[in-house]
């Protein structure tokens, strides 16, 4: 058990460390580049991310899942992934001029043909990461990921400073994948072989194709938003949207992802007892929203001074997007907790149906938003509405499979919502009184922390007591409660 916890901590450090370092690098580069350069690369990443889904095809997960995976299985997956990468690169190379014409950006062809090269180290990396994950070598992933992120980030910053514009972002993306590929190769030691078993490979392909379908639906939906904004409006509008999205998504991935990573094994261990799964789900739902709700609304309230201080005047148009994506990110824990519990009891069929319905409705809302209100804000508002609908779609399955009623859900999350609103109101109120960005942000964070702790103690919030107990601070909690 200690080994699992130790590995989990390293995995969380690796994910958070790489994201935070890349986030810092992106902020520095953003101050050196115009939004239009960021928007051009964001358009290209739509197609790169879709191609990546096909290159990996779920086979990296199949390697982790297969108990007796050997060098022949790894070799088969490598050959398949690199072959698909080669075919897709040839396709992207050929269509690059037409994509440039479609989005009306003259310099897009060369950028695309170079950036698409990330498919090759990406294909190899997905396999090497699968090997390291299977061996529980998350510490090695951390060192390789952080090192690659820092070196590639420095390269991107230098090129941006030297005036290479969008090429700086391309160099950063490509160098990160190449450096990670080299470092992982020294860690994930295995022997390539041509003695491949067709029967064994076929079983992995069958498993991977199921994952491919789900990932493709999800990737298409999430990239449709960028595609519509990039085509219907301008690269700068897409840059503002993506940069506004980056702040809350980086935060939510680390906060909610950490909580869910800790609770998921607990779901699986209790999967035979629905009532225990329900109890764990309720705890996860309550604890996640206790942390995420205030964090997201606080980020929304500090959005204007934060963007002005970090990115400068050129990026102030991304503030409304940041605030909208904070509201969208608040809804993520309500979905991830439910879907993990449903998977834990073996109902992956229900999981796939829920994802399909949610993304289908999301596409209808997104396309309809353009006709009703021709604005990039309409696309993001449609995304917010689709997330609300997605939460509601979970309710019947929760009641049927987990006996988790809507009223119980509300009782678990509403106290945390009231707490978050109070925290954010303090932030918005201080913005009316303080002009200096640094002093304002420090004041907002300080006031939010005081209000959060005081209200948690006064209202007897069970999550506060739970965290105090987990971190062995019961005596402090009792003192505050008095």
Coordinates of C-alpha atoms in Angstrom, one line a residue, residues 49 53 72 76 100 144 154 308 337 441:
X49 CA -4.7 16.5 -31.3
X53 CA -5.9 10.1 -30.9
X72 CA 6.8 -8.5 -28.6
X76 CA 3.9 -4.5 -32.1
X100 CA -4.0 27.7 -44.6
X144 CA 12.1 13.5 -17.5
X154 CA 13.8 28.2 -22.5
X308 CA -3.2 42.6 -16.4
X337 CA -16.9 11.7 -9.6
X441 CA -4.5 40.2 -5.7

